[in-house]
């Protein structure tokens, strides 16, 4: 078995929008720098994702200097959105994300208009101004003081190419084989590792990627977003159908592992990966 290496790095400036590939990224305590610091919310303050609006897969947020984003989508004008002035100048709003209530700072009316027109719903864009204390990681799987951005629950998600290959082999044997093989972008990971045995990540508790070490917090339960083609926004049955047959535990279907950084640093494509525990 070759030495595992970091094959790719992915950042999602706005939660649920198109992933951006990077050659390197700074690891902050709450996730990769610039990853999911922004999210769209509906009129009730609930976070909006591809679960409800698969067309978010077609929209892109390019990072701007200072933490802002440039929004673009098919048939819509590009809009530059600067980081809103932090509180108390701009009052925070309460955002609901997976039964957690989190304070965030709303962007201006132009961003709300852009999203509302694109998703044909009443949508606002908000920014997490202080990730060091805004949203704690699930205390059942966290150490005291650990926080996370607007990611689903943990600072980073890692997946392996060998497990994707194994999953695609299983899909090819099933009754929706025509949907495969699936690309890695269905799973929206931050880090992709190659050079491991299939499903080896099930046994990891700590890993090092280059200069940064991570605690492996919990396997990642997957949702309907994985059935969404990230290039067309069309939905199928896979991979949930196959994962439910082969990768189900405690009522969740699993692919990938959630990570919590043990310290800060930079990860780079090509970094050696060490399985510490």
C-alpha atoms as a printed R data frame, in Angstrom:
    type eleno elety resid chain resno       x      y       z
1   ATOM     1    CA   UNK     A     1   0.000  0.000   0.000
2   ATOM     2    CA   UNK     A     2   1.499  3.390  -0.978
3   ATOM     3    CA   UNK     A     3   1.950  6.139   1.587
4   ATOM     4    CA   UNK     A     4  -1.335  8.040   1.912
5   ATOM     5    CA   UNK     A     5  -1.251 11.605   0.617
6   ATOM     6    CA   UNK     A     6  -3.598 14.553   0.448
7   ATOM     7    CA   UNK     A     7  -4.996 14.495  -3.054
8   ATOM     8    CA   UNK     A     8  -7.206 17.575  -2.993
9   ATOM     9    CA   UNK     A     9  -8.482 20.419  -0.826
10  ATOM    10    CA   UNK     A    10 -11.934 21.988  -1.141
11  ATOM    11    CA   UNK     A    11 -13.415 25.154   0.322
12  ATOM    12    CA   UNK     A    12 -17.069 26.236   0.317
13  ATOM    13    CA   UNK     A    13 -17.201 30.012   0.925
14  ATOM    14    CA   UNK     A    14 -21.014 29.974   1.133
15  ATOM    15    CA   UNK     A    15 -22.593 26.888   2.617
16  ATOM    16    CA   UNK     A    16 -24.290 24.675  -0.006
17  ATOM    17    CA   UNK     A    17 -22.873 26.522  -3.004
18  ATOM    18    CA   UNK     A    18 -20.289 25.099  -5.409
19  ATOM    19    CA   UNK     A    19 -17.036 23.844  -3.892
20  ATOM    20    CA   UNK     A    20 -13.762 25.497  -4.889
21  ATOM    21    CA   UNK     A    21 -10.553 23.497  -5.259
22  ATOM    22    CA   UNK     A    22  -7.419 24.870  -3.621
23  ATOM    23    CA   UNK     A    23  -3.774 23.829  -3.633
24  ATOM    24    CA   UNK     A    24  -3.460 24.681   0.057
25  ATOM    25    CA   UNK     A    25  -5.545 26.048   2.899
26  ATOM    26    CA   UNK     A    26  -5.032 27.427   6.370
27  ATOM    27    CA   UNK     A    27  -6.559 25.251   9.068
28  ATOM    28    CA   UNK     A    28  -8.299 27.310  11.723
29  ATOM    29    CA   UNK     A    29  -9.847 25.859  14.892
30  ATOM    30    CA   UNK     A    30 -13.366 25.986  13.344
31  ATOM    31    CA   UNK     A    31 -12.432 24.760   9.852
32  ATOM    32    CA   UNK     A    32 -10.494 25.739   6.740
33  ATOM    33    CA   UNK     A    33 -10.023 29.486   6.303
34  ATOM    34    CA   UNK     A    34 -12.955 30.851   4.334
35  ATOM    35    CA   UNK     A    35 -14.967 27.637   4.515
36  ATOM    36    CA   UNK     A    36 -18.686 28.103   5.205
37  ATOM    37    CA   UNK     A    37 -18.376 31.424   7.009
38  ATOM    38    CA   UNK     A    38 -21.429 32.523   4.983
39  ATOM    39    CA   UNK     A    39 -24.823 30.880   4.683
40  ATOM    40    CA   UNK     A    40 -28.203 31.639   3.171
41  ATOM    41    CA   UNK     A    41 -31.253 31.637   5.451
42  ATOM    42    CA   UNK     A    42 -34.984 31.779   4.804
43  ATOM    43    CA   UNK     A    43 -37.512 34.257   6.197
44  ATOM    44    CA   UNK     A    44 -37.732 32.247   9.427
45  ATOM    45    CA   UNK     A    45 -33.957 32.294   9.874
46  ATOM    46    CA   UNK     A    46 -33.452 28.624   8.988
47  ATOM    47    CA   UNK     A    47 -30.309 27.765   7.035
48  ATOM    48    CA   UNK     A    48 -30.993 27.044   3.368
49  ATOM    49    CA   UNK     A    49 -29.040 24.258   1.631
50  ATOM    50    CA   UNK     A    50 -29.225 21.963  -1.369
51  ATOM    51    CA   UNK     A    51 -31.580 19.766   0.639
52  ATOM    52    CA   UNK     A    52 -34.353 22.251  -0.194
53  ATOM    53    CA   UNK     A    53 -32.790 24.107  -3.118
54  ATOM    54    CA   UNK     A    54 -30.627 21.813  -5.279
55  ATOM    55    CA   UNK     A    55 -29.978 24.736  -7.678
56  ATOM    56    CA   UNK     A    56 -27.552 26.084  -5.088
57  ATOM    57    CA   UNK     A    57 -25.100 23.564  -6.553
58  ATOM    58    CA   UNK     A    58 -24.918 25.690  -9.709
59  ATOM    59    CA   UNK     A    59 -24.102 28.927  -7.892
60  ATOM    60    CA   UNK     A    60 -20.539 29.975  -7.078
61  ATOM    61    CA   UNK     A    61 -19.070 32.203  -4.395
62  ATOM    62    CA   UNK     A    62 -15.526 33.320  -5.116
63  ATOM    63    CA   UNK     A    63 -13.605 34.699  -2.119
64  ATOM    64    CA   UNK     A    64 -12.699 38.385  -2.101
65  ATOM    65    CA   UNK     A    65  -9.943 40.100  -0.110
66  ATOM    66    CA   UNK     A    66 -11.054 40.720   3.441
67  ATOM    67    CA   UNK     A    67 -13.481 37.811   3.565
68  ATOM    68    CA   UNK     A    68 -16.172 38.973   1.168
69  ATOM    69    CA   UNK     A    69 -17.563 36.866  -1.676
70  ATOM    70    CA   UNK     A    70 -18.431 37.388  -5.325
71  ATOM    71    CA   UNK     A    71 -21.703 35.611  -6.128
72  ATOM    72    CA   UNK     A    72 -22.486 34.231  -9.576
73  ATOM    73    CA   UNK     A    73 -25.043 31.838 -11.015
74  ATOM    74    CA   UNK     A    74 -26.366 30.892 -14.456
75  ATOM    75    CA   UNK     A    75 -28.491 33.691 -15.866
76  ATOM    76    CA   UNK     A    76 -27.795 36.057 -12.995
77  ATOM    77    CA   UNK     A    77 -25.423 39.015 -12.677
78  ATOM    78    CA   UNK     A    78 -22.313 38.755 -10.557
79  ATOM    79    CA   UNK     A    79 -22.572 40.502  -7.205
80  ATOM    80    CA   UNK     A    80 -19.711 41.444  -4.871
81  ATOM    81    CA   UNK     A    81 -20.647 41.195  -1.197
82  ATOM    82    CA   UNK     A    82 -18.374 42.673   1.437
83  ATOM    83    CA   UNK     A    83 -18.201 41.398   5.006
84  ATOM    84    CA   UNK     A    84 -20.843 43.318   6.948
85  ATOM    85    CA   UNK     A    85 -19.765 45.700   9.669
86  ATOM    86    CA   UNK     A    86 -19.678 43.644  12.874
87  ATOM    87    CA   UNK     A    87 -21.883 44.238  15.894
88  ATOM    88    CA   UNK     A    88 -22.867 46.469  17.509
89  ATOM    89    CA   UNK     A    89 -22.917 48.597  14.334
90  ATOM    90    CA   UNK     A    90 -24.817 45.862  12.487
91  ATOM    91    CA   UNK     A    91 -27.183 43.964  14.799
92  ATOM    92    CA   UNK     A    92 -26.977 40.196  14.640
93  ATOM    93    CA   UNK     A    93 -29.851 37.945  13.620
94  ATOM    94    CA   UNK     A    94 -30.645 34.499  14.986
95  ATOM    95    CA   UNK     A    95 -30.002 31.628  12.591
96  ATOM    96    CA   UNK     A    96 -31.304 28.091  13.052
97  ATOM    97    CA   UNK     A    97 -28.963 25.352  11.861
98  ATOM    98    CA   UNK     A    98 -29.823 21.751  12.752
99  ATOM    99    CA   UNK     A    99 -31.672 22.717  15.941
100 ATOM   100    CA   UNK     A   100 -28.884 25.063  17.027
101 ATOM   101    CA   UNK     A   101 -29.534 28.784  17.357
102 ATOM   102    CA   UNK     A   102 -26.558 30.862  16.237
103 ATOM   103    CA   UNK     A   103 -26.047 34.619  15.992
104 ATOM   104    CA   UNK     A   104 -24.833 35.923  12.630
105 ATOM   105    CA   UNK     A   105 -24.498 39.266  10.858
106 ATOM   106    CA   UNK     A   106 -26.753 39.898   7.842
107 ATOM   107    CA   UNK     A   107 -25.343 41.107   4.544
108 ATOM   108    CA   UNK     A   108 -26.994 44.028   2.793
109 ATOM   109    CA   UNK     A   109 -30.234 44.117   0.796
110 ATOM   110    CA   UNK     A   110 -28.454 43.569  -2.527
111 ATOM   111    CA   UNK     A   111 -27.331 40.087  -1.422
112 ATOM   112    CA   UNK     A   112 -30.834 39.280  -0.185
113 ATOM   113    CA   UNK     A   113 -32.309 40.375  -3.507
114 ATOM   114    CA   UNK     A   114 -29.773 38.301  -5.459
115 ATOM   115    CA   UNK     A   115 -30.510 35.123  -3.512
116 ATOM   116    CA   UNK     A   116 -34.255 35.686  -3.395
117 ATOM   117    CA   UNK     A   117 -34.413 36.071  -7.169
118 ATOM   118    CA   UNK     A   118 -32.185 33.089  -7.849
119 ATOM   119    CA   UNK     A   119 -33.956 30.702  -5.457
120 ATOM   120    CA   UNK     A   120 -37.415 32.236  -5.986
121 ATOM   121    CA   UNK     A   121 -37.955 32.534  -2.259
122 ATOM   122    CA   UNK     A   122 -37.406 35.045   0.552
123 ATOM   123    CA   UNK     A   123 -33.699 34.503   1.288
124 ATOM   124    CA   UNK     A   124 -31.005 36.485   3.121
125 ATOM   125    CA   UNK     A   125 -27.240 36.008   3.264
126 ATOM   126    CA   UNK     A   126 -25.545 36.085   6.671
127 ATOM   127    CA   UNK     A   127 -21.937 35.979   7.861
128 ATOM   128    CA   UNK     A   128 -20.435 34.346  10.942
129 ATOM   129    CA   UNK     A   129 -18.425 37.193  12.411
130 ATOM   130    CA   UNK     A   130 -16.881 35.443  15.427
131 ATOM   131    CA   UNK     A   131 -16.481 31.705  14.827
132 ATOM   132    CA   UNK     A   132 -14.378 31.365  17.956
133 ATOM   133    CA   UNK     A   133 -17.519 31.527  20.077
134 ATOM   134    CA   UNK     A   134 -20.655 31.619  17.908
135 ATOM   135    CA   UNK     A   135 -21.372 27.899  17.449
136 ATOM   136    CA   UNK     A   136 -20.093 24.997  19.582
137 ATOM   137    CA   UNK     A   137 -19.416 21.541  18.191
138 ATOM   138    CA   UNK     A   138 -21.842 18.879  19.441
139 ATOM   139    CA   UNK     A   139 -20.710 18.382  23.061
140 ATOM   140    CA   UNK     A   140 -21.175 14.612  22.758
141 ATOM   141    CA   UNK     A   141 -18.246 14.558  20.302
142 ATOM   142    CA   UNK     A   142 -16.267 17.675  21.221
143 ATOM   143    CA   UNK     A   143 -13.778 18.922  23.734
144 ATOM   144    CA   UNK     A   144 -14.639 22.041  25.736
145 ATOM   145    CA   UNK     A   145 -14.432 25.237  23.720
146 ATOM   146    CA   UNK     A   146 -14.416 23.647  20.240
147 ATOM   147    CA   UNK     A   147 -16.439 25.567  17.678
148 ATOM   148    CA   UNK     A   148 -17.468 25.196  14.060
149 ATOM   149    CA   UNK     A   149 -18.464 27.438  11.165
150 ATOM   150    CA   UNK     A   150 -21.718 26.901   9.235
151 ATOM   151    CA   UNK     A   151 -20.548 23.398   8.237
152 ATOM   152    CA   UNK     A   152 -23.093 20.697   9.022
153 ATOM   153    CA   UNK     A   153 -21.559 19.924  12.395
154 ATOM   154    CA   UNK     A   154 -17.779 19.651  12.475
155 ATOM   155    CA   UNK     A   155 -14.864 21.795  11.305
156 ATOM   156    CA   UNK     A   156 -13.709 19.522   8.454
157 ATOM   157    CA   UNK     A   157 -14.857 16.505   6.478
158 ATOM   158    CA   UNK     A   158 -12.389 13.996   5.041
159 ATOM   159    CA   UNK     A   159 -13.040 11.295   2.444
160 ATOM   160    CA   UNK     A   160 -10.815  8.776   0.664
161 ATOM   161    CA   UNK     A   161 -10.592  7.892  -3.013
162 ATOM   162    CA   UNK     A   162 -10.395  4.177  -2.242
163 ATOM   163    CA   UNK     A   163 -13.706  4.231  -0.384
164 ATOM   164    CA   UNK     A   164 -15.318  6.101  -3.266
165 ATOM   165    CA   UNK     A   165 -13.978  3.448  -5.654
166 ATOM   166    CA   UNK     A   166 -15.405  0.724  -3.413
167 ATOM   167    CA   UNK     A   167 -18.758  2.487  -3.240
168 ATOM   168    CA   UNK     A   168 -18.869  2.893  -7.009
169 ATOM   169    CA   UNK     A   169 -18.172 -0.829  -7.404
170 ATOM   170    CA   UNK     A   170 -21.174 -1.559  -5.199
171 ATOM   171    CA   UNK     A   171 -23.345  0.890  -7.146
172 ATOM   172    CA   UNK     A   172 -22.329 -0.850 -10.375
173 ATOM   173    CA   UNK     A   173 -23.735 -4.115  -8.985
174 ATOM   174    CA   UNK     A   174 -27.069 -2.567  -7.982
175 ATOM   175    CA   UNK     A   175 -30.322 -1.701  -9.707
176 ATOM   176    CA   UNK     A   176 -29.304  1.923 -10.347
177 ATOM   177    CA   UNK     A   177 -25.941  1.153 -11.907
178 ATOM   178    CA   UNK     A   178 -26.641  3.676 -14.662
179 ATOM   179    CA   UNK     A   179 -26.219  6.486 -12.128
180 ATOM   180    CA   UNK     A   180 -22.596  5.605 -11.430
181 ATOM   181    CA   UNK     A   181 -19.766  6.030 -11.130
182 ATOM   182    CA   UNK     A   182 -20.244  9.023  -8.848
183 ATOM   183    CA   UNK     A   183 -17.624 11.762  -8.460
184 ATOM   184    CA   UNK     A   184 -16.239 12.823  -5.105
185 ATOM   185    CA   UNK     A   185 -17.989 16.186  -5.275
186 ATOM   186    CA   UNK     A   186 -21.266 14.470  -4.332
187 ATOM   187    CA   UNK     A   187 -19.884 14.242  -0.784
188 ATOM   188    CA   UNK     A   188 -18.549 17.819  -0.519
189 ATOM   189    CA   UNK     A   189 -15.432 16.998   1.528
190 ATOM   190    CA   UNK     A   190 -12.763 19.458   2.593
191 ATOM   191    CA   UNK     A   191  -9.903 16.965   2.339
192 ATOM   192    CA   UNK     A   192  -9.566 13.999  -0.016
193 ATOM   193    CA   UNK     A   193  -6.930 11.369   0.756
194 ATOM   194    CA   UNK     A   194  -5.585  8.715  -1.595
195 ATOM   195    CA   UNK     A   195  -3.406  5.704  -0.886
196 ATOM   196    CA   UNK     A   196  -5.451  3.993   1.826
197 ATOM   197    CA   UNK     A   197  -7.386  0.743   1.875
198 ATOM   198    CA   UNK     A   198 -11.130  1.066   1.252
199 ATOM   199    CA   UNK     A   199 -13.010  2.097   4.397
200 ATOM   200    CA   UNK     A   200  -9.761  2.303   6.381
201 ATOM   201    CA   UNK     A   201 -10.992  5.609   7.785
202 ATOM   202    CA   UNK     A   202 -13.563  3.699   9.848
203 ATOM   203    CA   UNK     A   203 -10.767  2.774  12.240
204 ATOM   204    CA   UNK     A   204  -9.026  6.151  12.509
205 ATOM   205    CA   UNK     A   205  -9.104  8.224  15.713
206 ATOM   206    CA   UNK     A   206  -6.250 10.673  14.985
207 ATOM   207    CA   UNK     A   207  -4.467 11.587  11.765
208 ATOM   208    CA   UNK     A   208  -1.803 14.038  10.636
209 ATOM   209    CA   UNK     A   209  -2.032 15.806   7.287
210 ATOM   210    CA   UNK     A   210   1.268 17.505   6.675
211 ATOM   211    CA   UNK     A   211   1.904 19.763   9.662
212 ATOM   212    CA   UNK     A   212  -1.609 19.586  11.143
213 ATOM   213    CA   UNK     A   213  -3.077 16.886  13.365
214 ATOM   214    CA   UNK     A   214  -6.776 16.144  13.634
215 ATOM   215    CA   UNK     A   215  -9.048 14.221  15.927
216 ATOM   216    CA   UNK     A   216 -11.478 11.991  14.055
217 ATOM   217    CA   UNK     A   217 -14.728 12.905  15.777
218 ATOM   218    CA   UNK     A   218 -17.421 10.846  14.118
219 ATOM   219    CA   UNK     A   219 -18.402  9.156  10.830
220 ATOM   220    CA   UNK     A   220 -20.391 11.427   8.556
221 ATOM   221    CA   UNK     A   221 -24.072 10.602   8.128
222 ATOM   222    CA   UNK     A   222 -25.195 11.370   4.598
223 ATOM   223    CA   UNK     A   223 -28.344 13.070   3.300
224 ATOM   224    CA   UNK     A   224 -30.190 13.755   0.053
225 ATOM   225    CA   UNK     A   225 -27.540 16.259  -1.050
226 ATOM   226    CA   UNK     A   226 -25.353 13.327  -2.082
227 ATOM   227    CA   UNK     A   227 -27.963 12.364  -4.696
228 ATOM   228    CA   UNK     A   228 -27.668 15.795  -6.323
229 ATOM   229    CA   UNK     A   229 -25.502 16.088  -9.424
230 ATOM   230    CA   UNK     A   230 -23.284 19.068  -8.590
231 ATOM   231    CA   UNK     A   231 -23.031 20.061 -12.253
232 ATOM   232    CA   UNK     A   232 -26.713 19.849 -13.224
233 ATOM   233    CA   UNK     A   233 -28.620 20.003  -9.882
234 ATOM   234    CA   UNK     A   234 -30.581 16.916 -10.963
235 ATOM   235    CA   UNK     A   235 -31.298 14.208  -8.392
236 ATOM   236    CA   UNK     A   236 -31.179 10.433  -8.519
237 ATOM   237    CA   UNK     A   237 -31.262  7.547  -6.046
238 ATOM   238    CA   UNK     A   238 -27.552  6.989  -5.539
239 ATOM   239    CA   UNK     A   239 -25.495  6.847  -3.416
240 ATOM   240    CA   UNK     A   240 -28.083  6.701  -0.628
241 ATOM   241    CA   UNK     A   241 -29.657  3.513  -1.982
242 ATOM   242    CA   UNK     A   242 -26.344  1.635  -1.913
243 ATOM   243    CA   UNK     A   243 -25.089  3.192   1.303
244 ATOM   244    CA   UNK     A   244 -28.308  2.086   3.028
245 ATOM   245    CA   UNK     A   245 -27.554 -1.506   2.036
246 ATOM   246    CA   UNK     A   246 -23.858 -1.559   2.890
247 ATOM   247    CA   UNK     A   247 -22.945  1.391   5.110
248 ATOM   248    CA   UNK     A   248 -25.749  1.851   7.628
249 ATOM   249    CA   UNK     A   249 -25.225  2.220  11.366
250 ATOM   250    CA   UNK     A   250 -27.558  3.503  14.094
251 ATOM   251    CA   UNK     A   251 -30.035  4.662  11.494
252 ATOM   252    CA   UNK     A   252 -27.489  6.717   9.539
253 ATOM   253    CA   UNK     A   253 -25.830  5.942   6.206
254 ATOM   254    CA   UNK     A   254 -22.144  6.728   6.352
255 ATOM   255    CA   UNK     A   255 -19.428  8.036   4.066
256 ATOM   256    CA   UNK     A   256 -16.374  9.995   5.210
257 ATOM   257    CA   UNK     A   257 -15.227 11.155   8.632
258 ATOM   258    CA   UNK     A   258 -15.676 14.405  10.537
259 ATOM   259    CA   UNK     A   259 -12.479 16.021  11.806
260 ATOM   260    CA   UNK     A   260 -11.616 18.516  14.529
261 ATOM   261    CA   UNK     A   261  -8.180 20.208  14.286
262 ATOM   262    CA   UNK     A   262  -5.908 19.771  17.263
263 ATOM   263    CA   UNK     A   263  -3.985 22.915  16.288
264 ATOM   264    CA   UNK     A   264  -3.697 25.376  13.423
265 ATOM   265    CA   UNK     A   265  -1.405 25.224  10.405
266 ATOM   266    CA   UNK     A   266  -1.549 24.803   6.636
267 ATOM   267    CA   UNK     A   267  -2.452 21.718   4.598
268 ATOM   268    CA   UNK     A   268  -1.212 21.371   1.032
269 ATOM   269    CA   UNK     A   269  -2.045 19.052  -1.835
270 ATOM   270    CA   UNK     A   270   0.601 16.332  -1.834
271 ATOM   271    CA   UNK     A   271   1.110 16.402   1.942
272 ATOM   272    CA   UNK     A   272   1.874 13.040   3.511
273 ATOM   273    CA   UNK     A   273  -0.920 11.639   5.678
274 ATOM   274    CA   UNK     A   274  -0.090  9.665   8.802
275 ATOM   275    CA   UNK     A   275  -2.528  7.538  10.732
276 ATOM   276    CA   UNK     A   276  -1.589  8.274  14.353
277 ATOM   277    CA   UNK     A   277  -4.233  6.202  16.146
